[in-house]
XYZ file of C-alpha atoms in Angstrom:
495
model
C 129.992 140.433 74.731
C 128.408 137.788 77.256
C 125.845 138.989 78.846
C 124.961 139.000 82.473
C 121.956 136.665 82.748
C 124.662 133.997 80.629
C 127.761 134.662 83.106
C 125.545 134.012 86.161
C 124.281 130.963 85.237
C 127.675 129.629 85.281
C 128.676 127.223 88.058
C 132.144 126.059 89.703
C 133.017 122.880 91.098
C 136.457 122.763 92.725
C 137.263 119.440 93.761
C 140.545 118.973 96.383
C 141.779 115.377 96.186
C 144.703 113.055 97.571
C 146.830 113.812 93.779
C 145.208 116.834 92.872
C 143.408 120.572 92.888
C 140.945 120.948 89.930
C 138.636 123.451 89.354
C 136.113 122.995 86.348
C 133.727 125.909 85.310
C 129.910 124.741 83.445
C 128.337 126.706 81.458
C 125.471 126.241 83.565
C 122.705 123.706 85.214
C 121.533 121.889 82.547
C 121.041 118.394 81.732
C 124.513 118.275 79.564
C 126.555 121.270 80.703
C 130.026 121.923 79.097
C 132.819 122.741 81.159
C 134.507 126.115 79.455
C 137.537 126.286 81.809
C 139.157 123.459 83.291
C 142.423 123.560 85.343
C 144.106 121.114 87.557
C 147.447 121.463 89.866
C 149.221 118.131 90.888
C 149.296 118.602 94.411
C 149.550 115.243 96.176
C 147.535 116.052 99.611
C 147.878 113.008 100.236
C 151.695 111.709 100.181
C 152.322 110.714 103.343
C 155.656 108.934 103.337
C 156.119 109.260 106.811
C 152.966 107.746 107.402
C 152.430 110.692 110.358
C 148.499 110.919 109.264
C 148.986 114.143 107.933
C 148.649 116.393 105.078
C 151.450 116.537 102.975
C 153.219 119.957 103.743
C 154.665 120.715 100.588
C 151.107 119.892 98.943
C 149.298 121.913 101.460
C 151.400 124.956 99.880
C 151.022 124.010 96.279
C 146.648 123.613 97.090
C 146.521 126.548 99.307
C 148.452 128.746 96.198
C 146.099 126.828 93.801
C 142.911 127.976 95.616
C 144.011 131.325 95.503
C 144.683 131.282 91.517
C 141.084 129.969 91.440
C 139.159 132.181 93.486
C 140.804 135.076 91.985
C 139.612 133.518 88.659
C 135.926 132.976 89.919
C 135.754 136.761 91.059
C 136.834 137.445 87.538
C 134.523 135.032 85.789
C 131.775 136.483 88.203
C 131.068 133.030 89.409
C 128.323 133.431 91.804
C 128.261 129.539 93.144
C 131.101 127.851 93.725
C 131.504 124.491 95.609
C 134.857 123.419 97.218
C 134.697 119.415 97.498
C 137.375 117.374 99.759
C 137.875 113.609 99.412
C 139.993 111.175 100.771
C 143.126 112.744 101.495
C 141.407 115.807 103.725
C 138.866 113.680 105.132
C 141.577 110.984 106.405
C 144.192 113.197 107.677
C 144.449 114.992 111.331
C 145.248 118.062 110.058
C 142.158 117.981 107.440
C 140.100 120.553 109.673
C 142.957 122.875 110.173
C 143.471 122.626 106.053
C 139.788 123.593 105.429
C 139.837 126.560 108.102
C 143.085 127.939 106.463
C 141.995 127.778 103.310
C 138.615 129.557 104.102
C 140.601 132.447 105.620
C 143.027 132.687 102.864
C 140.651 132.259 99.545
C 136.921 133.104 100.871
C 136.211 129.420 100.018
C 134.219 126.832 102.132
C 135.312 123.597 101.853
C 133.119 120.198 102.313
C 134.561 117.454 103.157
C 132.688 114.541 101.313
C 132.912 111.217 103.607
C 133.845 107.803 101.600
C 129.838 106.530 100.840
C 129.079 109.875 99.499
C 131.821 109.969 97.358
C 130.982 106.753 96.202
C 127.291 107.872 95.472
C 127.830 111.182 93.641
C 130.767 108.976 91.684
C 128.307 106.927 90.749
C 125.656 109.576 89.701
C 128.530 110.668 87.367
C 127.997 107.938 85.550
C 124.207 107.647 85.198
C 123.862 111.578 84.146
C 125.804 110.346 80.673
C 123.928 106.749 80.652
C 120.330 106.706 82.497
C 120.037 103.069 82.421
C 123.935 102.242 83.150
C 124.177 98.481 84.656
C 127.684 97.445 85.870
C 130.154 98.339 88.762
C 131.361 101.886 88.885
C 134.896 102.002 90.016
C 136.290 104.936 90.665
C 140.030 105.321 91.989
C 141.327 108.211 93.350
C 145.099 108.412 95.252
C 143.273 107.832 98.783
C 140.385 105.332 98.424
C 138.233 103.281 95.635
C 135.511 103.671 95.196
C 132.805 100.807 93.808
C 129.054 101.093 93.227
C 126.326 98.662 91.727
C 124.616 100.375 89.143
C 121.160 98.329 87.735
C 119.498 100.249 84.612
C 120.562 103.668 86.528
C 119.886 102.788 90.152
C 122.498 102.460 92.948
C 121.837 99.301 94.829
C 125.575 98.968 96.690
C 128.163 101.438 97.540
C 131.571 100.812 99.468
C 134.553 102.982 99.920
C 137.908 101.382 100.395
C 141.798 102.347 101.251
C 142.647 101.353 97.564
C 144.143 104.116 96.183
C 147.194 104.371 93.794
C 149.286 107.086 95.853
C 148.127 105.073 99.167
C 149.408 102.009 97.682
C 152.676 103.296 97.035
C 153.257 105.260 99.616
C 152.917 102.081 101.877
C 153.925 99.339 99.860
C 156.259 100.733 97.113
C 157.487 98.078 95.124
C 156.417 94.566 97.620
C 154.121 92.541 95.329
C 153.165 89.935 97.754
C 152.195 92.352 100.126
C 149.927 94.904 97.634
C 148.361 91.939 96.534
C 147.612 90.910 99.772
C 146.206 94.035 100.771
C 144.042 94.594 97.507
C 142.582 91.120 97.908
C 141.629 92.072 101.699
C 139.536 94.547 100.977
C 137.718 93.218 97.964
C 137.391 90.035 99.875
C 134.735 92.580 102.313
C 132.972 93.194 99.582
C 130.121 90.044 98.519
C 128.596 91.468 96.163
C 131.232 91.719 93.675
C 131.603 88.026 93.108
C 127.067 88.111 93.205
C 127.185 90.177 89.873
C 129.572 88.833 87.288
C 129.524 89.445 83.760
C 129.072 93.043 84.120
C 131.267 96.130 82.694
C 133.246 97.722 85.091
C 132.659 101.909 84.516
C 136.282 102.928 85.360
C 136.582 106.587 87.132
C 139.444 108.597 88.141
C 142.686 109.827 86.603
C 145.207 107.110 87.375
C 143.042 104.417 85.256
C 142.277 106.788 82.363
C 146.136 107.045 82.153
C 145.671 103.082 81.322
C 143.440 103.705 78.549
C 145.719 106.866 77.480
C 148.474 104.299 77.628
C 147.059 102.033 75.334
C 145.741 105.077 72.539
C 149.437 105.830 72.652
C 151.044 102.632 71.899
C 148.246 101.094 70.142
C 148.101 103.873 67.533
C 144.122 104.072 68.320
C 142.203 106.045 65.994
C 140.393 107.982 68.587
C 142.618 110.004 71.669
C 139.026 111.217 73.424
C 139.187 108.596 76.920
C 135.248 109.211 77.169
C 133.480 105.786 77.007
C 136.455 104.087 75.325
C 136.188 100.406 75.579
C 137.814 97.654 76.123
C 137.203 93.754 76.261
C 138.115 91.230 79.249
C 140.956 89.798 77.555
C 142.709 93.142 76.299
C 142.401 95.045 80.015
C 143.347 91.746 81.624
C 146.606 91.450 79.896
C 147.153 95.469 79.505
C 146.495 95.953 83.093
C 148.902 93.020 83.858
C 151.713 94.243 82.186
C 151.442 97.533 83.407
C 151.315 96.275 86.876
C 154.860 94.945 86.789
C 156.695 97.989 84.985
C 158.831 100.366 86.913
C 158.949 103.784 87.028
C 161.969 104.465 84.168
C 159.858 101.932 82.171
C 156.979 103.852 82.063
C 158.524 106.785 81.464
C 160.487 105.100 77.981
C 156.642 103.969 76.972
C 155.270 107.407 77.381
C 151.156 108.682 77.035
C 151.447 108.637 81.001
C 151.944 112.061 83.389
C 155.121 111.385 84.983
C 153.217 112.486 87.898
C 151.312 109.376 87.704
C 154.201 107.180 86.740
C 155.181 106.019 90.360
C 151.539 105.211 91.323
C 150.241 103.610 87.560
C 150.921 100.283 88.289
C 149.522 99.675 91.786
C 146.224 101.358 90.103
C 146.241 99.072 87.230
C 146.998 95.936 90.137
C 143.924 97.331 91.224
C 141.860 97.433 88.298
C 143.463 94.036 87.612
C 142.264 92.034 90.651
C 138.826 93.665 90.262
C 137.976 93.206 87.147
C 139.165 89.241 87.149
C 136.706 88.999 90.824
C 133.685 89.773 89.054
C 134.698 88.728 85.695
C 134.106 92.112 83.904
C 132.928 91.713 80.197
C 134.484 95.025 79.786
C 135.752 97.738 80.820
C 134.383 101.176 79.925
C 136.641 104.138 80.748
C 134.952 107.211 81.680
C 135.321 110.982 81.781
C 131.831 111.206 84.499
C 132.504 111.237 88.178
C 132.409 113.079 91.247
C 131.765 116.539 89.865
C 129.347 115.548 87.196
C 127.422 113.318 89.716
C 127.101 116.591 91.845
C 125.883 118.779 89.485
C 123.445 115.992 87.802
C 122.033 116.305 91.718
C 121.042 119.420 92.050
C 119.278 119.394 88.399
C 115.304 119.099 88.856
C 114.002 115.569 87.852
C 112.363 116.733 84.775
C 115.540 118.000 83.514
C 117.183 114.836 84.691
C 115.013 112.689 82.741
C 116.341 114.507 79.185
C 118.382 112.393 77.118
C 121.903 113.567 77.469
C 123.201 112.881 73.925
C 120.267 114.676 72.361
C 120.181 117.372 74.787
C 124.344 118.132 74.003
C 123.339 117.897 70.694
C 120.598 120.429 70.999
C 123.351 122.832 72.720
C 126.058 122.070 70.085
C 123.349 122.888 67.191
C 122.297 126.249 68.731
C 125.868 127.282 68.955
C 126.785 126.187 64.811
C 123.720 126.204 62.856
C 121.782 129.064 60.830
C 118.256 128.811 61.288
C 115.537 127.524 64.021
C 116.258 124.209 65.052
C 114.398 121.828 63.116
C 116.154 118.654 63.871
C 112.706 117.088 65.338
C 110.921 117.974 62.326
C 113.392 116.727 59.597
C 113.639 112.977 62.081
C 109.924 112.552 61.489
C 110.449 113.427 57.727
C 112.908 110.697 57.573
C 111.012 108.249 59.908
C 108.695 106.527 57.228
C 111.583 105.269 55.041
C 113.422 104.034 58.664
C 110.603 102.603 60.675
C 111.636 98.858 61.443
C 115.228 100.051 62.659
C 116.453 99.330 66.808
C 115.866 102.141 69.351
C 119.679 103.188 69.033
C 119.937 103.569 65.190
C 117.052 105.574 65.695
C 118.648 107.827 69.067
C 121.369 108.316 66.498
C 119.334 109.567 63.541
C 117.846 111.957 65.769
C 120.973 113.448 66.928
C 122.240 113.615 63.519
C 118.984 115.422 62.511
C 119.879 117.726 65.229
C 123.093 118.260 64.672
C 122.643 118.263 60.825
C 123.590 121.802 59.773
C 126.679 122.224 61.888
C 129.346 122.250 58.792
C 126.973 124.956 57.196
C 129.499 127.722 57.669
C 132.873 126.293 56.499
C 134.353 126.317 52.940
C 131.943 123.878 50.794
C 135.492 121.699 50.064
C 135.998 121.141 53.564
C 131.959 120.778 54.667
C 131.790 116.797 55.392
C 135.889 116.177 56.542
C 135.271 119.471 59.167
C 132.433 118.037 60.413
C 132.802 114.837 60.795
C 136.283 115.720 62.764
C 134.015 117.891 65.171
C 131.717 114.778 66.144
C 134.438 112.225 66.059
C 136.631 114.917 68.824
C 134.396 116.550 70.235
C 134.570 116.069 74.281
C 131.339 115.629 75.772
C 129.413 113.068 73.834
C 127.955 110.548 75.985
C 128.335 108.007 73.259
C 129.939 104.554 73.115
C 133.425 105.287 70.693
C 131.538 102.527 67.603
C 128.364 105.033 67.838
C 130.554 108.518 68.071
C 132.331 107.336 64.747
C 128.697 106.365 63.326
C 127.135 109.354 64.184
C 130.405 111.752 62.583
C 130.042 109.550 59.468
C 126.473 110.209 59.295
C 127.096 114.517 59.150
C 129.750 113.608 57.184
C 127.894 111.442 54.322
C 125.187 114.455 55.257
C 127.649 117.011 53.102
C 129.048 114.946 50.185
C 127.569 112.354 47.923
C 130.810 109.626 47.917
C 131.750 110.563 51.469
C 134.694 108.121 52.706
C 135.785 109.128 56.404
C 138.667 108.193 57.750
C 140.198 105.043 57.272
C 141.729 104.801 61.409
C 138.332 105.785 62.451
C 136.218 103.989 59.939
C 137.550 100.793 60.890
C 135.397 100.406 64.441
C 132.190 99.900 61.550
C 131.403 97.054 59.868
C 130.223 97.557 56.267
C 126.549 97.332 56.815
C 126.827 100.340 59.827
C 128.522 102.276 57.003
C 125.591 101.789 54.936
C 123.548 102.619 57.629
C 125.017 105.701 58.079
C 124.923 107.008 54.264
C 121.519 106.714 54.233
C 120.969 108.610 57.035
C 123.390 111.412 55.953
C 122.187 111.252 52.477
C 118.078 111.434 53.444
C 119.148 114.533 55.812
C 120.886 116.110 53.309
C 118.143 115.758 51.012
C 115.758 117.124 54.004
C 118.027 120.055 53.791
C 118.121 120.599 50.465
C 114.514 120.749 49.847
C 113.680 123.031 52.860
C 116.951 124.896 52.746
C 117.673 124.187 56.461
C 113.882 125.920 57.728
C 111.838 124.877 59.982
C 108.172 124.224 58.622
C 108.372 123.452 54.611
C 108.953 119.588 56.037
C 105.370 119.063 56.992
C 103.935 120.128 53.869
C 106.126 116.876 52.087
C 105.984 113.557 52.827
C 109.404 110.797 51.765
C 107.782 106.909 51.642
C 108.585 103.898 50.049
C 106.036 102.245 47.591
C 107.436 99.184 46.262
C 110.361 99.612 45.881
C 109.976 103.108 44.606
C 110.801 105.879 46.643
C 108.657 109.017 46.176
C 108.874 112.246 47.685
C 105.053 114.475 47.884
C 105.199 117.612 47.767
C 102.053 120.023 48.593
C 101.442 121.596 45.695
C 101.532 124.752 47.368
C 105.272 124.614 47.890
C 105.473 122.822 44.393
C 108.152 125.253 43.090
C 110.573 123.982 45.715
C 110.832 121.002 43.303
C 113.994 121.698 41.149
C 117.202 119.613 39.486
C 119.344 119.581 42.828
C 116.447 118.400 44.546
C 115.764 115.975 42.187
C 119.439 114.546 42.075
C 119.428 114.136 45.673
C 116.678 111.999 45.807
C 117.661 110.071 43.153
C 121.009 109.422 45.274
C 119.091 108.147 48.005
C 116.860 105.984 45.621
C 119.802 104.291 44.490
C 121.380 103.687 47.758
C 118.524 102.106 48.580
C 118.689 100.047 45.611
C 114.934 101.186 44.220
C 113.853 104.221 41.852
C 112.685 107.252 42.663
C 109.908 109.776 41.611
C 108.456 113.219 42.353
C 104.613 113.992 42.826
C 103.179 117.228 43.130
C 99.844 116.596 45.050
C 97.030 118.410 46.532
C 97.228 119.168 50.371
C 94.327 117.396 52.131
C-alpha cells in the first residue's frame, strides 16, 4: 500500500487546449518526474466554423464533462495540487471567462488562462528540463497558435506567439493553398530572427506534428515507435512534410498511424512545419514529448534540483524501483573509469547511466536477463536521450547480462560497428563489476581494474582476496579479450 507522505507528493497538471482536455498526474517535484496517469479527451474548444469568436458549444460540453471525470479522479488519487492551464482557444474566445467561471462552479477547479508569450516560455522550458544546454528553435503547435522560441545552450533569447495553428488553419482556410500559404508566410515574415539563426534544429512540440513523426514510424517500418527525441534530417522532413501537406482527408485515413481526429488538420500543420523549417534552414528536426506541462513543473523545481542531469537523475529513479541492493552505480563508474579515461563527455554520461541502471534485469528468468532489459531501455518513455544513444545505452545493459549479446537487428541498425563495440565493453566491464561485488555497494573500492601494457589486471585487497574465484576470473578474461590484450589477477596488500 502507498503511503501517505508518497500520494501527497503527487502533482496534477490539467492542461485545456484548442483540440484537447488532458490531465497528466507526476509522481512528484523532482528533477525527472514520471507521469503515472495520463488521459486526454478530444474536445476541439476551439472549432469555430462559424467564425462567431466563440467557444465551440459542443466542445464546451465534452471539456466541462471531462473536468468533472478528472476532478473526481484527483479527489480519489488525493491530489492535493492541481493546476488547470488554458491556452489559445480560451484565451482567444469571448466566451473564455464565462468557460473558466462555469467550470470552477461545476468541478472545484480554477482555471489560468496562460497568454500567448507565456505559453511560448513554459513551451520552451519543456524543452530545456530534458536538454540543459538545448540550442535551436522550439516550435510548438497547438490547434490555436504556434508557438516559436530561440533556445542558446538552455537560455531563451526570443519568444513569439502566432495564429498558426492546425485547427485555426482549417477552420478558415480548409482546402485554399494559395491562401494558407499566404497566411503562414505573413506571420513568419514578422518574425527576423528566424532567417538570423539558420542551421539550427527545430525542437518540434505539440500533438499535430508528433502525428508526422508517428506517420513516418508507421510507414517507414522504424525500429523504434517512442516519438521522444526522434530525429530527422532536412531532406527527409522537407519532403515528408511536403507530401503530407497535399493529402486529403480519405488519404490520410488509407495511410493510417494518424488519429482521425487529427486527420482534417495534419496537413496544414505539416504546411506549417514545412515553411518553417525551409526559412531558417533547419539541420533537423527533433520531435519532442517536453512542452507546456513539463516546462511548468521544471519551474517551480528549486535551482539546485534544476541543475541535476535529467538522464541520470531518471535513471537513479528507474534503478531504485528494479534493483536489489544500495545503489552503487557511482561507485562501479569510477571502477570502470581507469580502463575508459580518454573517451568524449557523452560516452562517458552514458556509462554512468548504464552503471546506474546496471542491475535492473536482476529479477527476471536468467534466459531472458539481457533481451528483457534491453527492451525496457530501448521503450521505456521518459528518457531524455537522442533515439542513436537510447539504443546504445539498452545495448550496453544488454551486453551487461550475456557474453555474445546481439540486440536487435531493427534497432541495432542506428549503430555503427565501432558504437557496438563501445557498448560491449561497457556492458561487459559492468558485468564484471557485478560479478565481483555481487551487486554491493563498497567491495569496489577495495579493487582497482587498469591497463598495463596491454595487460589488463584487476587488484584485489587482499583482504577481500577470497572474492577471487573461476566466474570472476572468466569475466575478466572476456573483457581482456575484447579489448584485444591479456588479463591477470593480483592479490595485493591494501596501502
Amino acid at each position: 500500500m502507498l503511503t501517505d507522505q508518497r500520494v501527497s507528493k503527487r502533482i496534477a497538471i490539467i492542461d485545456v487546449g484548442s483540440n484537447s482536455v488532458r490531465l497528466v498526474v507526476f509522481d512528484g517535484q523532482t528533477r525527472a518526474p514520471a507521469p503515472i496517469f495520463n488521459e486526454k479527451v478530444m474536445c476541439g474548444l476551439g472549432r469555430d466554423p462559424d467564425g462567431s469568436g466563440k467557444l465551440n458549444a459542443e466542445g464546451v460540453e465534452m471539456a466541462i464533462g471531462a473536468l468533472r471525470r478528472f476532478a473526481t479522479l484527483l479527489r480519489a488519487m488525493k491530489i492535493s495540487r492541481v493546476d488547470v492551464l488554458a491556452t489559445a482557444a480560451v484565451r482567444a474566445a469571448s466566451d473564455g471567462d464565462y468557460f473558466c467561471r462555469r467550470v470552477f462552479d461545476e468541478t472545484g477547479l480554477t482555471v489560468k488562462i496562460i497568454d500567448g508569450l507565456e505559453e511560448a516560455r513554459l513551451s520552451g522550458l519543456g524543452i530545456i528540463s530534458g536538454d540543459p544546454h538545448a540550442t535551436g528553435i522550439m516550435g510548438d503547435i497547438g490547434g490555436g497558435s504556434l508557438e516559436l522560441v530561440l533556445l542558446d545552450q538552455g537560455q531563451i533569447q526570443e519568444r513569439v506567439s502566432l495564429p498558426l495553428g492546425a485547427m485555426r488553419l482549417h477552420t478558415v482556410f480548409g482546402s485554399q493553398r494559395d491562401a494558407l500559404e499566404n497566411e503562414v508566410n505573413r506571420h513568419l515574415d514578422s518574425v527576423p530572427w528566424l532567417t538570423e539563426h539558420q542551421k539550427l534544429p527545430l525542437y518540434a512540440v505539440g500533438g499535430s506534428w508528433r502525428s508526422i513523426a508517428k506517420l513516418y514510424i508507421a510507414q517507414e517500418n522504424y525500429p523504434i515507435s517512442v516519438v521522444h527525441n526522434m530525429t530527422m534530417p532536412f531532406g527527409e522532413i522537407a519532403d515528408l512534410t511536403k507530401i503530407i501537406s497535399q493529402q486529403s482527408r480519405a488519404s490520410l485515413e488509407k495511410i493510417g498511424g494518424v488519429s482521425k481526429r487529427r486527420t482534417d488538420s495534419l496537413p496544414h500543420a505539416a504546411l506549417v512545419m514545412h515553411h518553417l523549417i525551409n526559412r531558417m534552414k533547419a539541420r533537423e528536426v527533433i520531435f519532442s514529448g517536453h512542452g507546456l506541462r513539463e516546462g511548468w513543473m521544471f519551474e517551480a523545481l528549486p535551482q539546485e534540483v534544476r541543475d541535476r542531469d535529467p538522464l541520470l537523475e531518471t535513471c537513479l529513479s528507474f534503478a531504485e524501483d528494479s534493483e536489489r541492493f544500495h545503489q552503487h552505480g557511482e561507485e562501479l563508474y569510477r571502477w570502470t573509469d581507469p580502463i575508459f579515461r580518454d573517451q568524449p563527455a557523452n560516452l562517458r554520461r552514458l556509462r554512468l547511466a548504464a552503471c546506474i541502471i546496471g542491475d535492473i534485469g536482476w529479477n527476471d528468468h536468467p534466459d531472458y536477463r539481457a533481451e528483457q532489459s534491453y527492451n525496457r531501455v530501448v521503450r521505456h518513455p521518459y528518457l531524455d536521450l537522442s533515439h542513436v544513444d537510447r539504443v546504445f545505452l539498452a545495448y550496453t545493459i544488454g551486453s551487461r547480462y550475456t557474453g555474445n549479446f546481439r540486440g536487435d537487428a531493427a534497432c541495432d541498425r542506428l549503430l555503427d560497428e565501432d558504437t557496438r563495440k563501445s557498448g560491449r565493453l561497457f556492458g561487459h566491464a559492468i558485468r564484471l563489476g557485478h560479478t565481483l561485488s555481487g551487486g554491493v555497494e563498497g567491495i569496489l573500492p577495495h579493487s582497482e581494474l587498469v591497463l598495463d601494457d596491454k595487460t589488463l589486471i584487476l587488484r584485489l585487497d587482499r583482504k577481500i582476496g577470497d572474492l577471487n574465484g573461476e566466474v570472476v576470473d572468466q569475466r575478466l578474461s572476456k573483457l581482456a579479450k575484447l579489448m584485444e590484450c591479456d588479463s591477470k589477477i593480483e592479490i595485493v596488500d591494501a596501502t
